[in-house]
Coordinates of C-alpha atoms and ligand atoms in Angstrom, one line a residue:
M1 CA 0.0 0.0 0.0
E2 CA 1.2 3.5 -0.8
N3 CA 2.9 5.3 2.1
N4 CA 1.6 8.9 2.2
A5 CA 3.2 9.8 5.6
S6 CA 5.7 12.2 4.1
Y7 CA 3.3 14.0 1.8
V8 CA 0.8 16.9 2.5
L9 CA -0.7 17.1 -1.0
K10 CA -1.0 15.0 -4.1
T11 CA -2.9 15.6 -7.3
R12 CA -4.1 13.0 -9.8
N13 CA -4.5 13.9 -13.4
L14 CA -5.8 17.3 -12.5
K15 CA -7.6 19.2 -15.2
A16 CA -9.3 22.6 -14.7
Y17 CA -10.5 24.4 -17.7
Y18 CA -12.2 27.7 -18.4
I19 CA -15.3 27.0 -20.4
L20 CA -16.2 30.3 -22.2
D21 CA -19.1 31.3 -24.3
D22 CA -17.7 33.1 -27.3
L23 CA -20.8 34.5 -29.2
G24 CA -22.6 31.2 -28.8
K25 CA -19.6 29.1 -29.5
K26 CA -18.0 27.1 -26.6
K27 CA -14.4 27.9 -26.1
T28 CA -12.2 25.7 -23.8
V29 CA -9.1 27.2 -22.2
K30 CA -7.0 24.4 -20.8
A31 CA -5.3 26.2 -17.9
V32 CA -4.5 23.1 -15.9
D33 CA -4.0 20.1 -18.0
D34 CA -3.2 16.7 -16.6
V35 CA -1.1 17.8 -13.6
N36 CA 0.3 15.3 -11.2
L37 CA 2.0 16.7 -8.1
E38 CA 3.4 15.1 -5.0
I39 CA 4.2 17.8 -2.5
R40 CA 6.1 16.8 0.7
K41 CA 5.9 17.9 4.3
N42 CA 8.4 20.6 5.3
E43 CA 9.5 21.9 1.9
I44 CA 9.2 25.0 -0.1
Y45 CA 7.9 23.9 -3.5
G46 CA 8.1 26.4 -6.3
I47 CA 6.0 26.7 -9.4
A48 CA 7.5 28.8 -12.2
G49 CA 6.6 29.8 -15.7
E50 CA 5.7 32.8 -17.9
S51 CA 2.5 34.8 -17.3
G52 CA -0.5 32.9 -18.6
C53 CA 1.0 29.4 -18.3
G54 CA -1.7 28.4 -15.7
K55 CA 0.3 28.9 -12.4
T56 CA -2.4 30.9 -10.6
T57 CA -5.2 28.7 -11.9
L58 CA -3.3 25.7 -10.6
M59 CA -3.1 27.3 -7.1
K60 CA -6.8 28.1 -7.1
T61 CA -7.6 24.5 -8.2
L62 CA -5.4 23.1 -5.4
Y63 CA -7.3 25.4 -2.9
A64 CA -10.7 24.6 -4.4
L65 CA -11.4 28.2 -5.2
L66 CA -13.0 27.6 -8.6
K67 CA -15.7 29.9 -9.9
P68 CA -17.4 29.7 -13.3
P69 CA -16.2 29.8 -16.0
L70 CA -13.4 27.9 -14.4
R71 CA -14.3 24.2 -13.8
L72 CA -12.7 21.1 -12.5
I73 CA -12.9 18.8 -15.5
D74 CA -11.2 15.7 -14.0
G75 CA -8.8 14.5 -11.4
K76 CA -8.4 14.8 -7.6
V77 CA -6.7 17.1 -5.1
L78 CA -5.8 15.0 -2.0
Y79 CA -4.6 16.4 1.3
Y80 CA -3.0 14.2 4.0
R81 CA -3.9 15.3 7.6
D82 CA -3.1 13.1 10.6
G83 CA -2.7 10.1 8.4
E84 CA -6.1 10.7 6.8
E85 CA -6.5 11.3 3.0
M86 CA -9.0 14.0 2.2
D87 CA -10.2 14.8 -1.3
I88 CA -10.9 18.6 -1.1
Y89 CA -13.6 18.4 -3.7
A90 CA -15.5 15.7 -1.8
L91 CA -15.7 17.8 1.4
D92 CA -18.8 19.6 2.4
N93 CA -18.7 23.4 2.9
E94 CA -18.1 23.2 6.7
E95 CA -15.3 20.6 6.3
R96 CA -13.7 22.7 3.6
R97 CA -13.9 25.9 5.7
K98 CA -12.1 24.1 8.6
L99 CA -9.4 22.8 6.2
R100 CA -8.8 26.3 4.9
W101 CA -6.7 28.5 7.1
E102 CA -6.3 25.8 9.8
Y103 CA -4.6 23.4 7.5
I104 CA -4.1 25.2 4.2
A105 CA -3.8 28.9 3.8
Y106 CA -3.8 31.0 0.6
I107 CA -2.1 34.4 0.0
P108 CA -3.6 35.7 -3.2
Q109 CA -1.8 37.8 -5.7
G110 CA -1.7 41.5 -4.5
A111 CA -2.9 40.4 -1.1
M112 CA -5.2 43.4 -0.7
S113 CA -8.2 41.2 -1.2
I114 CA -7.7 39.4 2.1
F115 CA -8.1 42.7 4.0
N116 CA -11.3 44.6 4.7
P117 CA -10.3 48.2 3.6
V118 CA -12.5 49.8 6.3
L119 CA -11.0 47.7 9.2
K120 CA -7.7 48.3 11.0
I121 CA -5.3 45.3 10.8
K122 CA -6.1 44.4 14.4
E123 CA -9.8 44.2 13.6
T124 CA -9.0 41.9 10.7
Y125 CA -7.0 39.7 13.2
R126 CA -10.0 39.7 15.5
D127 CA -12.4 38.7 12.8
F128 CA -10.0 36.0 11.7
L129 CA -9.4 34.6 15.2
D130 CA -13.1 34.9 16.2
S131 CA -14.1 32.6 13.4
H132 CA -11.4 30.0 14.2
L133 CA -10.8 30.2 17.9
S134 CA -13.9 30.3 20.1
G135 CA -14.1 31.5 23.7
K136 CA -11.4 34.2 23.5
T137 CA -12.1 37.7 24.8
R138 CA -11.3 40.8 22.7
D139 CA -8.2 41.6 24.9
E140 CA -6.9 38.0 24.6
I141 CA -7.3 38.1 20.9
F142 CA -5.5 41.4 20.6
E143 CA -2.7 40.0 22.8
I144 CA -2.4 37.0 20.4
A145 CA -2.2 39.4 17.5
R146 CA 0.5 41.5 19.2
E147 CA 2.5 38.5 20.1
H148 CA 2.3 37.1 16.6
I149 CA 3.3 40.3 15.0
R150 CA 6.2 40.7 17.4
Q151 CA 7.4 37.1 16.8
L152 CA 7.6 37.8 13.1
G153 CA 9.6 40.9 13.6
L154 CA 7.0 43.3 12.2
P155 CA 6.3 46.7 13.8
L156 CA 3.4 46.6 16.3
K157 CA 2.0 49.9 14.9
V158 CA 0.8 48.0 11.8
L159 CA -2.1 46.6 14.0
D160 CA -3.5 50.2 14.4
S161 CA -3.2 50.9 10.7
Y162 CA -5.7 50.6 7.9
P163 CA -4.5 48.4 4.9
H164 CA -4.2 51.4 2.6
Q165 CA -1.8 53.1 5.2
L166 CA 0.7 50.3 4.8
S167 CA 3.3 50.2 2.0
G168 CA 2.9 47.5 -0.6
G169 CA 5.7 45.5 1.0
M170 CA 4.4 45.8 4.6
R171 CA 0.9 44.9 3.4
Q172 CA 2.3 41.8 1.8
R173 CA 4.2 40.8 4.9
V174 CA 1.1 41.3 7.1
A175 CA -0.9 39.2 4.7
I176 CA 1.8 36.4 5.0
A177 CA 1.7 36.8 8.8
L178 CA -2.1 36.4 8.8
A179 CA -1.9 33.3 6.6
A180 CA 0.6 31.8 9.1
L181 CA -1.4 32.7 12.2
L182 CA -3.2 29.3 12.7
K183 CA 0.1 27.4 11.9
P184 CA -1.3 25.8 8.7
A185 CA 0.6 22.8 7.3
V186 CA 0.5 24.3 3.8
I187 CA 0.7 27.9 2.7
F188 CA 0.1 28.9 -0.9
A189 CA 1.8 32.1 -1.9
D190 CA 0.8 33.5 -5.3
E191 CA 3.4 36.0 -6.7
P192 CA 4.1 37.5 -3.3
T193 CA 6.9 39.7 -4.5
T194 CA 5.3 41.1 -7.7
A195 CA 5.4 44.9 -8.0
L196 CA 7.8 45.2 -5.1
D197 CA 11.3 46.6 -5.4
V198 CA 14.2 44.3 -4.9
V199 CA 15.0 45.3 -1.3
V200 CA 11.4 44.9 -0.2
Q201 CA 11.2 41.6 -2.1
R202 CA 14.1 40.4 0.0
G203 CA 12.1 41.1 3.2
V204 CA 9.1 39.2 1.9
V205 CA 11.2 36.2 0.9
Q206 CA 13.0 36.2 4.3
L207 CA 9.7 36.3 6.1
L208 CA 8.4 33.3 4.1
N209 CA 11.7 31.5 4.9
E210 CA 11.5 32.2 8.6
I211 CA 7.8 31.1 8.8
Q212 CA 8.7 27.8 7.0
D213 CA 11.7 27.3 9.3
G214 CA 9.6 28.0 12.4
L215 CA 6.5 26.0 11.5
E216 CA 8.4 23.3 9.6
N217 CA 5.4 23.4 7.2
T218 CA 5.1 23.4 3.4
I219 CA 5.0 26.5 1.3
I220 CA 3.9 26.4 -2.3
L221 CA 5.3 29.4 -4.0
V222 CA 4.2 30.6 -7.4
T223 CA 6.3 33.2 -9.1
H224 CA 7.6 33.9 -12.6
D225 CA 10.9 35.1 -10.9
M226 CA 13.5 32.4 -11.3
G227 CA 15.9 34.3 -9.1
I228 CA 13.5 33.9 -6.2
H229 CA 13.0 30.2 -6.8
A230 CA 16.8 29.8 -6.9
N231 CA 17.0 31.5 -3.5
I232 CA 14.2 30.0 -1.5
T233 CA 12.7 26.8 -3.0
D234 CA 13.7 23.2 -2.3
R235 CA 12.0 21.7 -5.3
L236 CA 10.7 23.3 -8.4
A237 CA 8.1 22.7 -11.1
I238 CA 8.2 24.5 -14.4
M239 CA 4.9 25.0 -16.0
Y240 CA 4.2 25.6 -19.7
A241 CA 0.8 25.8 -21.4
G242 CA -1.1 24.3 -18.5
K243 CA 1.3 21.4 -17.9
I244 CA 4.3 20.6 -15.7
I245 CA 7.2 20.2 -18.1
E246 CA 10.0 19.8 -15.7
E247 CA 10.2 19.1 -11.9
G248 CA 13.0 18.3 -9.5
N249 CA 15.3 19.6 -6.8
T250 CA 15.9 23.3 -7.4
D251 CA 19.7 23.0 -7.3
E252 CA 19.6 20.1 -9.7
I253 CA 17.3 22.0 -12.1
F254 CA 19.5 25.1 -12.1
D255 CA 22.7 23.0 -12.4
N256 CA 21.4 20.7 -15.1
P257 CA 18.1 21.9 -16.7
L258 CA 16.7 19.3 -19.1
H259 CA 13.9 20.9 -21.0
P260 CA 14.7 23.5 -23.6
Y261 CA 12.2 25.9 -22.1
T262 CA 13.7 25.6 -18.6
K263 CA 17.1 26.3 -20.2
Y264 CA 15.8 29.6 -21.7
L265 CA 14.3 30.6 -18.3
I266 CA 17.6 30.0 -16.5
N267 CA 19.7 31.6 -19.3
S268 CA 17.6 34.7 -19.3
L269 CA 18.6 35.4 -15.6
P270 CA 21.1 38.2 -15.2
R271 CA 24.5 36.9 -13.8
F272 CA 26.8 38.9 -11.5
G273 CA 29.7 40.3 -13.5
D274 CA 28.4 39.0 -16.8
R275 CA 27.7 41.9 -19.3
G276 CA 26.8 39.6 -22.2
S277 CA 23.2 39.7 -23.4
R278 CA 20.8 37.2 -22.0
V279 CA 18.7 35.0 -24.4
S280 CA 15.0 34.4 -23.6
A281 CA 12.7 31.9 -25.4
P282 CA 11.8 33.2 -28.9
G283 CA 8.2 34.1 -29.7
N284 CA 5.4 34.1 -27.2
P285 CA 3.6 31.5 -25.1
P286 CA 0.6 29.9 -27.0
S287 CA -3.0 30.7 -26.3
L288 CA -4.4 28.2 -23.9
A289 CA -7.6 28.2 -26.0
N290 CA -5.7 27.2 -29.1
L291 CA -2.8 25.0 -28.2
P292 CA -0.4 23.7 -30.9
G293 CA -0.5 19.9 -31.4
G294 CA 2.1 17.7 -29.8
C295 CA 4.5 19.4 -27.5
S296 CA 3.1 22.9 -26.9
F297 CA 6.6 24.3 -26.9
H298 CA 7.4 23.1 -30.4
P299 CA 6.7 26.4 -32.3
R300 CA 9.4 28.1 -30.1
C301 CA 11.8 25.2 -29.8
P302 CA 15.1 25.2 -31.7
H303 CA 15.4 21.4 -31.3
K304 CA 11.9 20.6 -32.7
M305 CA 11.7 17.2 -34.4
D306 CA 8.8 15.7 -36.4
I307 CA 7.4 13.7 -33.5
C308 CA 7.2 17.0 -31.4
E309 CA 4.4 18.3 -33.6
K310 CA 2.4 15.0 -33.3
K311 CA 2.8 13.5 -29.9
I312 CA 2.8 15.0 -26.4
P313 CA 5.9 13.9 -24.5
E314 CA 5.2 12.4 -21.0
L315 CA 6.8 13.8 -17.9
N316 CA 9.3 11.1 -17.1
D317 CA 11.8 10.6 -14.3
Q318 CA 15.3 11.0 -15.7
G319 CA 16.9 10.0 -12.4
N320 CA 16.8 11.2 -8.8
G321 CA 13.3 12.4 -9.1
H322 CA 14.3 14.9 -11.8
K323 CA 11.5 14.8 -14.4
A324 CA 11.1 16.4 -17.8
A325 CA 8.7 16.1 -20.7
C326 CA 10.7 16.3 -23.9
W327 CA 11.2 14.0 -26.9
L328 CA 15.0 14.7 -26.7
L329 CA 14.9 12.7 -23.5
N330 CA 11.9 10.5 -23.9
G331 CA 12.7 7.7 -26.3
G332 CA 9.5 5.8 -25.7
E333 CA 5.9 6.3 -26.8
G334 CA 4.1 9.6 -26.0
K335 CA 0.5 10.4 -25.9
D336 CA -1.4 10.7 -29.1
E337 CA -3.0 13.9 -29.9
G338 CA -6.2 14.4 -28.0
T339 CA -5.6 11.8 -25.4
S340 CA -4.3 14.1 -22.8
Ligands
SF4_401 FE1 11.5 20.9 -28.2 FE2 10.5 18.6 -29.0 FE3 11.4 18.7 -26.6 FE4 9.2 20.0 -27.2 S1 9.5 17.8 -27.2 S2 10.8 20.8 -26.0 S3 9.6 20.6 -29.3 S4 12.6 18.9 -28.5

């Protein structure tokens, strides 16, 4: 029997599509297409890829935050809590509410949406704790909030501020602090450093690192910024056109990227002391509503072969859990068009 003791989350052939009505014609946007993840306890797992590759939709699907036109088409999202396997899509609303924040927490892009703009931060803390910890007085709750803010090294004055009075970086750090408040086993952070300057980004990354160290939990970090992945993540998945096309230990991926797309992502990073020009992938990512046949990267790939246009390469283990989906590596049979 499969041992799931070291995992917090697995997905099985996960598919989540946007089903759009385009002037009476149904249009399918394959944002998450056949994704299989196995995410461990006590790791920072990164998900990288260009804008529009499906990263944020994957996060929402893992957190069961689907709203039409986004639909779960197939597959499962399984969480492991105290030895018990839970399919998040099979839980009733109350079970799912309890799972969220207490076991899994989500920091959305921009973070502003988790604050009530007319409440001071301490009132947001109170609302949050009220709904998850019963029987605490107002003073006890504010003391918990103060202690929490203090522990994370944030200034206490943020509690008496309204969200709009905080800088973007401080607001992001408070959002991260709130997400960590109930010591969840999994924290999802969606582009937590976007639109912040480099110095502020460092503070946000450091806070995520400290929280993960302290709680020994799992952080699933989505960002297009490969430099941040190199700094903070233990394992990394590269997403392209709704699929994971490479996955492995972060150091191994940076030392020995296997997929041509990953190589472009890494080669486009600036390097200290290197004044040469960086090369990014030619062309643009495909529309998820109109994907090219076979390997979705083939229109941009300098190594394209005949088979690449016809068959989808499988994500295969190339050794030590380093997986990649590319015909240069996969000598065997791939998936025929339309079977994925
Ligand atoms: Fe390039 Fe073919 Fe590999 Fe796709 S499968 S990345 S087109 S070589």
